[in-house]
Short mmCIF file of C-alpha atoms and ligand atoms in Angstrom, two decimals:
data_model
loop_
_atom_site.label_atom_id
_atom_site.label_comp_id
_atom_site.label_asym_id
_atom_site.label_seq_id
_atom_site.Cartn_x
_atom_site.Cartn_y
_atom_site.Cartn_z
CA UNK A 12 84.79 -65.52 -19.09
CA UNK A 13 82.66 -67.91 -21.03
CA UNK A 14 81.68 -66.52 -24.41
CA UNK A 15 78.66 -68.66 -25.12
CA UNK A 16 76.22 -67.96 -22.30
CA UNK A 17 74.63 -64.75 -21.05
CA UNK A 18 72.36 -63.44 -18.34
CA UNK A 19 69.95 -60.53 -18.68
CA UNK A 20 69.11 -58.77 -15.44
CA UNK A 21 68.26 -55.27 -14.20
CA UNK A 22 67.72 -54.11 -10.61
CA UNK A 23 64.68 -52.14 -11.85
CA UNK A 24 62.85 -55.47 -12.25
CA UNK A 25 62.44 -55.33 -8.47
CA UNK A 26 60.37 -52.15 -8.81
CA UNK A 27 57.34 -54.07 -10.10
CA UNK A 28 55.76 -54.08 -6.65
CA UNK A 29 52.98 -56.64 -6.23
CA UNK A 30 52.64 -56.45 -2.43
CA UNK A 31 52.21 -59.87 -0.83
CA UNK A 32 51.62 -61.63 -4.16
CA UNK A 33 53.56 -64.86 -4.96
CA UNK A 34 54.97 -63.20 -8.11
CA UNK A 35 57.26 -61.00 -6.02
CA UNK A 36 60.54 -59.13 -6.38
CA UNK A 37 62.03 -61.61 -3.87
CA UNK A 38 61.95 -64.22 -6.63
CA UNK A 39 64.69 -62.44 -8.56
CA UNK A 40 66.59 -61.54 -5.39
CA UNK A 41 66.69 -65.23 -4.45
CA UNK A 42 67.88 -66.26 -7.92
CA UNK A 43 70.63 -63.62 -8.09
CA UNK A 44 71.88 -64.48 -4.57
CA UNK A 45 72.14 -68.12 -5.55
CA UNK A 46 73.90 -67.43 -8.86
CA UNK A 47 76.37 -65.11 -7.15
CA UNK A 48 76.88 -67.41 -4.14
CA UNK A 49 77.70 -70.40 -6.31
CA UNK A 50 80.00 -68.44 -8.64
CA UNK A 51 77.83 -69.08 -11.71
CA UNK A 52 77.57 -65.38 -12.55
CA UNK A 53 81.35 -65.22 -12.99
CA UNK A 54 81.01 -67.60 -15.92
CA UNK A 55 78.30 -65.54 -17.62
CA UNK A 56 78.21 -62.43 -19.77
CA UNK A 57 76.04 -59.86 -18.01
CA UNK A 58 73.65 -58.05 -20.33
CA UNK A 59 71.83 -54.86 -19.37
CA UNK A 60 68.39 -54.58 -20.94
CA UNK A 61 66.68 -51.49 -22.31
CA UNK A 62 62.94 -50.89 -22.52
CA UNK A 63 61.01 -52.20 -25.48
CA UNK A 64 59.41 -49.44 -27.53
CA UNK A 65 55.64 -49.17 -27.67
CA UNK A 66 55.83 -50.06 -31.36
CA UNK A 67 57.50 -53.33 -30.35
CA UNK A 68 54.78 -54.03 -27.78
CA UNK A 69 52.27 -53.43 -30.59
CA UNK A 70 53.76 -56.39 -32.50
CA UNK A 71 51.47 -58.43 -30.24
CA UNK A 72 49.19 -56.18 -28.20
CA UNK A 73 46.27 -53.92 -29.02
CA UNK A 74 46.52 -50.22 -28.24
CA UNK A 75 43.60 -50.50 -25.82
CA UNK A 76 45.57 -52.92 -23.62
CA UNK A 77 48.67 -50.70 -23.61
CA UNK A 78 46.57 -47.62 -22.76
CA UNK A 79 44.80 -49.45 -19.96
CA UNK A 80 48.11 -50.45 -18.36
CA UNK A 81 49.28 -46.82 -18.63
CA UNK A 82 46.04 -45.52 -17.12
CA UNK A 83 46.17 -47.88 -14.12
CA UNK A 84 49.83 -46.97 -13.48
CA UNK A 85 49.06 -43.24 -13.82
CA UNK A 86 46.56 -43.48 -10.99
CA UNK A 87 49.12 -45.17 -8.75
CA UNK A 88 48.43 -48.83 -9.54
CA UNK A 89 45.57 -51.32 -9.36
CA UNK A 90 44.47 -54.70 -10.66
CA UNK A 91 44.92 -55.69 -14.30
CA UNK A 92 42.76 -58.75 -13.62
CA UNK A 93 41.82 -60.62 -10.42
CA UNK A 94 45.30 -62.15 -10.13
CA UNK A 95 47.46 -59.38 -11.51
CA UNK A 96 48.31 -56.37 -9.35
CA UNK A 97 50.39 -53.61 -10.92
CA UNK A 98 51.95 -50.56 -9.28
CA UNK A 99 52.78 -47.08 -10.51
CA UNK A 100 56.06 -48.27 -12.09
CA UNK A 101 54.79 -51.56 -13.50
CA UNK A 102 54.03 -50.28 -17.01
CA UNK A 103 57.61 -49.07 -17.47
CA UNK A 104 59.05 -52.23 -15.88
CA UNK A 105 56.90 -54.35 -18.17
CA UNK A 106 58.56 -52.54 -21.11
CA UNK A 107 61.95 -53.37 -19.57
CA UNK A 108 60.86 -56.99 -19.12
CA UNK A 109 59.92 -57.36 -22.81
CA UNK A 110 63.04 -55.35 -23.68
CA UNK A 111 65.18 -57.87 -21.79
CA UNK A 112 64.13 -60.67 -24.12
CA UNK A 113 64.55 -58.43 -27.18
CA UNK A 114 68.07 -57.50 -26.10
CA UNK A 115 68.87 -61.20 -25.60
CA UNK A 116 67.62 -61.98 -29.11
CA UNK A 117 69.73 -59.16 -30.58
CA UNK A 118 72.88 -60.40 -28.81
CA UNK A 119 72.35 -63.96 -30.07
CA UNK A 120 71.53 -62.82 -33.60
CA UNK A 121 74.73 -60.72 -33.58
CA UNK A 122 76.61 -63.96 -32.70
CA UNK A 123 77.90 -62.41 -29.50
CA UNK A 124 76.58 -65.40 -27.54
CA UNK A 125 74.75 -68.67 -28.19
CA UNK A 126 72.43 -68.91 -25.20
CA UNK A 127 70.96 -66.22 -23.00
CA UNK A 128 68.62 -66.55 -20.04
CA UNK A 129 66.64 -63.36 -19.38
CA UNK A 130 65.80 -63.10 -15.67
CA UNK A 131 62.88 -60.76 -16.07
CA UNK A 132 59.58 -59.87 -14.48
CA UNK A 133 56.69 -59.35 -14.85
CA UNK A 134 56.29 -62.67 -16.70
CA UNK A 135 54.43 -62.85 -20.00
CA UNK A 136 52.97 -66.09 -21.36
CA UNK A 137 49.37 -65.55 -20.19
CA UNK A 138 49.11 -62.06 -21.69
CA UNK A 139 46.85 -62.11 -24.75
CA UNK A 140 46.74 -59.44 -27.47
CA UNK A 141 43.86 -57.73 -25.67
CA UNK A 142 44.70 -58.11 -21.99
CA UNK A 143 47.16 -58.97 -19.26
CA UNK A 144 46.22 -61.82 -16.91
CA UNK A 145 47.72 -64.44 -14.62
CA UNK A 146 50.53 -62.19 -13.28
CA UNK A 147 51.49 -61.21 -16.87
CA UNK A 148 51.37 -57.72 -18.39
CA UNK A 149 52.93 -57.99 -21.88
CA UNK A 150 53.76 -61.26 -23.62
CA UNK A 151 57.56 -61.06 -23.57
CA UNK A 152 58.25 -64.27 -25.49
CA UNK A 153 55.64 -63.56 -28.19
CA UNK A 154 57.05 -60.06 -28.72
CA UNK A 155 60.53 -61.59 -29.08
CA UNK A 156 59.27 -64.10 -31.67
CA UNK A 157 57.65 -61.29 -33.68
CA UNK A 158 60.93 -59.33 -33.44
CA UNK A 159 62.82 -62.31 -34.89
CA UNK A 160 60.34 -62.52 -37.76
CA UNK A 161 60.16 -58.80 -38.53
CA UNK A 162 63.72 -57.60 -37.87
CA UNK A 163 65.68 -60.68 -38.89
CA UNK A 164 63.37 -62.50 -41.32
CA UNK A 165 63.53 -65.70 -39.26
CA UNK A 166 61.07 -68.15 -40.80
CA UNK A 167 60.90 -70.99 -38.25
CA UNK A 168 60.86 -70.29 -34.51
CA UNK A 169 60.25 -72.86 -31.79
CA UNK A 170 58.75 -71.63 -28.52
CA UNK A 171 59.08 -74.34 -25.87
CA UNK A 172 57.02 -73.52 -22.77
CA UNK A 173 57.71 -75.65 -19.70
CA UNK A 174 55.88 -73.43 -17.18
CA UNK A 175 53.36 -75.56 -15.26
CA UNK A 176 50.54 -73.39 -16.60
CA UNK A 177 49.44 -73.38 -20.23
CA UNK A 178 50.67 -70.29 -22.09
CA UNK A 179 47.26 -69.32 -23.41
CA UNK A 180 48.46 -65.89 -24.52
CA UNK A 181 51.35 -67.20 -26.59
CA UNK A 182 49.13 -69.88 -28.11
CA UNK A 183 46.55 -67.26 -29.09
CA UNK A 184 49.12 -64.99 -30.76
CA UNK A 185 50.52 -67.75 -32.99
CA UNK A 186 47.48 -70.06 -33.39
CA UNK A 187 47.24 -69.37 -37.15
CA UNK A 188 50.96 -68.78 -37.74
CA UNK A 189 53.03 -71.63 -39.26
CA UNK A 190 56.30 -69.78 -38.68
CA UNK A 191 56.08 -70.22 -34.91
CA UNK A 192 55.80 -73.72 -33.44
CA UNK A 193 54.33 -73.34 -29.97
CA UNK A 194 54.95 -76.34 -27.69
CA UNK A 195 53.62 -76.36 -24.12
CA UNK A 196 53.74 -78.98 -21.41
CA UNK A 197 51.58 -78.14 -18.42
CA UNK A 198 49.47 -79.49 -15.59
CA UNK A 199 45.91 -80.22 -16.71
CA UNK A 200 43.30 -79.50 -15.56
CA UNK A 201 44.72 -76.30 -14.10
CA UNK A 202 44.82 -72.52 -14.61
CA UNK A 203 44.03 -71.03 -17.14
CA UNK A 204 41.99 -74.01 -18.42
CA UNK A 205 43.26 -74.06 -22.02
CA UNK A 206 45.88 -76.33 -23.59
CA UNK A 207 44.04 -79.57 -24.34
CA UNK A 208 45.54 -82.00 -26.88
CA UNK A 209 43.12 -81.03 -29.64
CA UNK A 210 44.22 -77.38 -29.69
CA UNK A 211 46.63 -77.78 -32.61
CA UNK A 212 46.41 -74.43 -34.40
CA UNK A 213 44.11 -73.24 -37.14
CA UNK A 214 44.22 -72.34 -40.83
CA UNK A 215 47.80 -72.12 -42.06
CA UNK A 216 48.90 -72.62 -38.45
CA UNK A 217 47.19 -76.00 -38.07
CA UNK A 218 49.74 -78.46 -36.68
CA UNK A 219 52.04 -75.74 -35.33
CA UNK A 220 50.58 -75.73 -31.82
CA UNK A 221 51.47 -78.77 -29.73
CA UNK A 222 49.91 -79.14 -26.30
CA UNK A 223 51.02 -81.72 -23.76
CA UNK A 224 48.59 -81.61 -20.84
CA UNK A 225 49.99 -83.77 -18.03
CA UNK A 226 48.44 -85.20 -14.88
CA UNK A 227 49.25 -83.74 -11.47
CA UNK A 228 52.21 -85.60 -9.98
CA UNK A 229 54.22 -85.96 -13.20
CA UNK A 230 57.94 -86.10 -12.33
CA UNK A 231 61.30 -85.66 -14.08
CA UNK A 232 61.06 -89.01 -15.85
CA UNK A 233 57.55 -88.22 -17.13
CA UNK A 234 58.59 -84.80 -18.46
CA UNK A 235 61.67 -86.24 -20.17
CA UNK A 236 59.59 -89.07 -21.68
CA UNK A 237 57.09 -86.57 -23.14
CA UNK A 238 59.89 -84.39 -24.52
CA UNK A 239 61.66 -87.35 -26.11
CA UNK A 240 58.57 -88.78 -27.76
CA UNK A 241 56.78 -85.57 -28.77
CA UNK A 242 58.94 -82.44 -28.87
CA UNK A 243 62.18 -83.96 -30.11
CA UNK A 244 60.77 -85.70 -33.21
CA UNK A 245 58.55 -82.72 -34.08
CA UNK A 246 61.37 -80.21 -33.63
CA UNK A 247 63.74 -82.31 -35.77
CA UNK A 248 61.07 -82.19 -38.49
CA UNK A 249 60.28 -78.45 -38.06
CA UNK A 250 63.99 -77.48 -37.94
CA UNK A 251 63.75 -74.22 -35.97
CA UNK A 252 66.19 -71.47 -36.89
CA UNK A 253 65.84 -70.07 -33.38
CA UNK A 254 64.65 -71.56 -30.08
CA UNK A 255 62.81 -69.49 -27.50
CA UNK A 256 61.85 -70.87 -24.11
CA UNK A 257 59.14 -69.79 -21.67
CA UNK A 258 60.80 -71.12 -18.54
CA UNK A 259 58.57 -71.37 -15.53
CA UNK A 260 59.69 -73.35 -12.49
CA UNK A 261 56.27 -73.87 -10.94
CA UNK A 262 56.26 -77.56 -11.96
CA UNK A 263 58.79 -77.99 -9.13
CA UNK A 264 57.81 -80.51 -6.45
CA UNK A 265 58.03 -77.72 -3.82
CA UNK A 266 56.04 -75.10 -5.70
CA UNK A 267 53.02 -73.78 -3.78
CA UNK A 268 50.84 -73.03 -6.85
CA UNK A 269 50.82 -76.40 -8.63
CA UNK A 270 51.11 -80.15 -8.03
CA UNK A 271 53.87 -81.49 -10.27
CA UNK A 272 56.97 -83.35 -9.04
CA UNK A 273 59.86 -81.98 -11.11
CA UNK A 274 63.14 -81.55 -9.19
CA UNK A 275 65.69 -78.75 -9.55
CA UNK A 276 68.02 -81.20 -11.28
CA UNK A 277 65.12 -82.20 -13.52
CA UNK A 278 64.90 -78.67 -14.93
CA UNK A 279 68.56 -78.99 -15.91
CA UNK A 280 67.77 -82.24 -17.73
CA UNK A 281 64.81 -80.61 -19.50
CA UNK A 282 67.15 -77.79 -20.53
CA UNK A 283 69.61 -80.37 -21.89
CA UNK A 284 66.92 -81.66 -24.26
CA UNK A 285 66.08 -78.17 -25.54
CA UNK A 286 69.77 -77.32 -25.88
CA UNK A 287 70.32 -80.45 -27.94
CA UNK A 288 67.46 -79.47 -30.27
CA UNK A 289 69.07 -76.04 -30.70
CA UNK A 290 72.54 -77.51 -31.33
CA UNK A 291 71.14 -79.72 -34.08
CA UNK A 292 68.92 -77.11 -35.74
CA UNK A 293 69.60 -73.48 -34.83
CA UNK A 294 73.39 -73.46 -34.38
CA UNK A 295 72.71 -73.55 -30.66
CA UNK A 296 70.71 -70.31 -30.62
CA UNK A 297 68.46 -70.20 -27.54
CA UNK A 298 66.89 -67.37 -25.60
CA UNK A 299 65.14 -68.31 -22.37
CA UNK A 300 62.69 -66.00 -20.60
CA UNK A 301 61.67 -66.45 -16.98
CA UNK A 302 57.96 -67.08 -16.41
CA UNK A 303 56.64 -68.56 -13.12
CA UNK A 304 58.11 -70.37 -10.12
CA UNK A 305 57.05 -69.41 -6.59
CA UNK A 306 59.10 -71.37 -4.06
CA UNK A 307 62.05 -69.02 -3.66
CA UNK A 308 64.66 -71.68 -2.92
CA UNK A 309 63.41 -74.16 -5.51
CA UNK A 310 63.30 -71.37 -8.10
CA UNK A 311 66.90 -70.32 -7.43
CA UNK A 312 68.15 -73.93 -7.51
CA UNK A 313 66.26 -74.70 -10.70
CA UNK A 314 67.49 -71.59 -12.54
CA UNK A 315 71.04 -72.55 -11.49
CA UNK A 316 70.49 -76.04 -12.90
CA UNK A 317 69.44 -74.53 -16.23
CA UNK A 318 72.54 -72.33 -16.34
CA UNK A 319 74.67 -75.39 -15.58
CA UNK A 320 73.01 -77.14 -18.49
CA UNK A 321 73.73 -74.19 -20.80
CA UNK A 322 77.34 -73.96 -19.62
CA UNK A 323 78.05 -77.71 -19.92
CA UNK A 324 79.99 -78.93 -22.90
CA UNK A 325 78.96 -82.10 -24.67
CA UNK A 326 76.23 -84.63 -23.94
CA UNK A 327 75.45 -85.05 -20.28
CA UNK A 328 71.89 -86.22 -19.91
CA UNK A 329 70.92 -89.81 -19.35
CA UNK A 330 67.47 -90.68 -20.58
CA UNK A 331 66.15 -93.77 -18.94
CA UNK A 332 62.61 -94.86 -19.51
CA UNK A 333 61.90 -96.91 -16.42
CA UNK A 334 59.20 -95.94 -13.99
CA UNK A 335 57.13 -93.97 -16.51
CA UNK A 336 53.59 -93.97 -15.11
CA UNK A 337 50.86 -95.45 -17.28
CA UNK A 338 48.95 -92.14 -17.36
CA UNK A 339 51.99 -90.41 -18.94
CA UNK A 340 52.57 -93.18 -21.52
CA UNK A 341 48.89 -93.15 -22.46
CA UNK A 342 48.71 -89.36 -22.77
CA UNK A 343 51.89 -89.23 -24.86
CA UNK A 344 50.49 -91.89 -27.20
CA UNK A 345 47.22 -89.93 -27.58
CA UNK A 346 49.17 -86.81 -28.52
CA UNK A 347 51.36 -88.73 -30.96
CA UNK A 348 48.20 -90.04 -32.66
CA UNK A 349 47.06 -86.46 -33.21
CA UNK A 350 50.47 -85.04 -34.21
CA UNK A 351 51.08 -87.91 -36.65
CA UNK A 352 48.76 -86.02 -39.00
CA UNK A 353 51.27 -83.17 -39.22
CA UNK A 354 54.76 -84.53 -38.57
CA UNK A 355 56.37 -87.32 -40.55
CA UNK A 356 58.89 -88.05 -37.78
CA UNK A 357 56.05 -89.34 -35.60
CA UNK A 358 55.15 -92.82 -36.75
ZN1 LIG B 401 53.08 -70.66 -14.26
#
């Protein structure tokens, strides 16, 4: 048994029934089959989540949003927004989803493990304080960041969001908060429409939101180039005490909902970069929460690649810079021009 890496999962996550929606229970079934079939689960500590309390959900969300979810569930289910069906059980499962990330954080803070990947649903990064949207009910990663601040007094938290969609909800929660550095790389233009380069935070939080909108078609090399030249120098300057990840796999070349060209192996290489940041700053502490990813096979392969990255010892990624398209180089340089105002490592 490996003592560094853990997996959060609960069969009740399958009870969030969305009908024929792409954000389906089959996503988790596919992932778990793959992890079990390849023997990866044998190397992991299994962690059973418990539901977040309503007080913990209130770290981020307004009472009106929580009550509305409860009311829709009480009448047997319905639509939270145009894209977000919920069933009778979804409110309780959404508490278990947020609770999965909280449990992961507690295990890492207790030094029981270094890295934990929470395989949860419903996802969270589009949920704003006032509403669920984009398949998301409660903002799991934002609630976990608030938990780290309030329960453990953590002063610098990095949230790295590699879902293909911009995490508008997470950005909104921490837009004026210098204790949480929100970094997102996403397809642009694309749903939900936010996440342009000039959204950098506000007030005391100015400079602590970093958006990397990328053109459709960006591949592994483009993602790694953007990470190396934007996230890595900024993170080494910010020095996070804890690293949280919103891990969506919808930037995969086979994903039906977006148009990026990241491979399953590429997600492992992206994970290597984040893991290296954590090793150098937060004593390796990382909690990863599942967000999107809608091709069942690609999702399972990509999650496996991330676990392989977490389980690997020592340096393993090669970072070559050939074949970087001009549109990626240009966009990265534009972002560096903006971020230079806030981060001395970017010169
Ligand atoms: Zn997504």
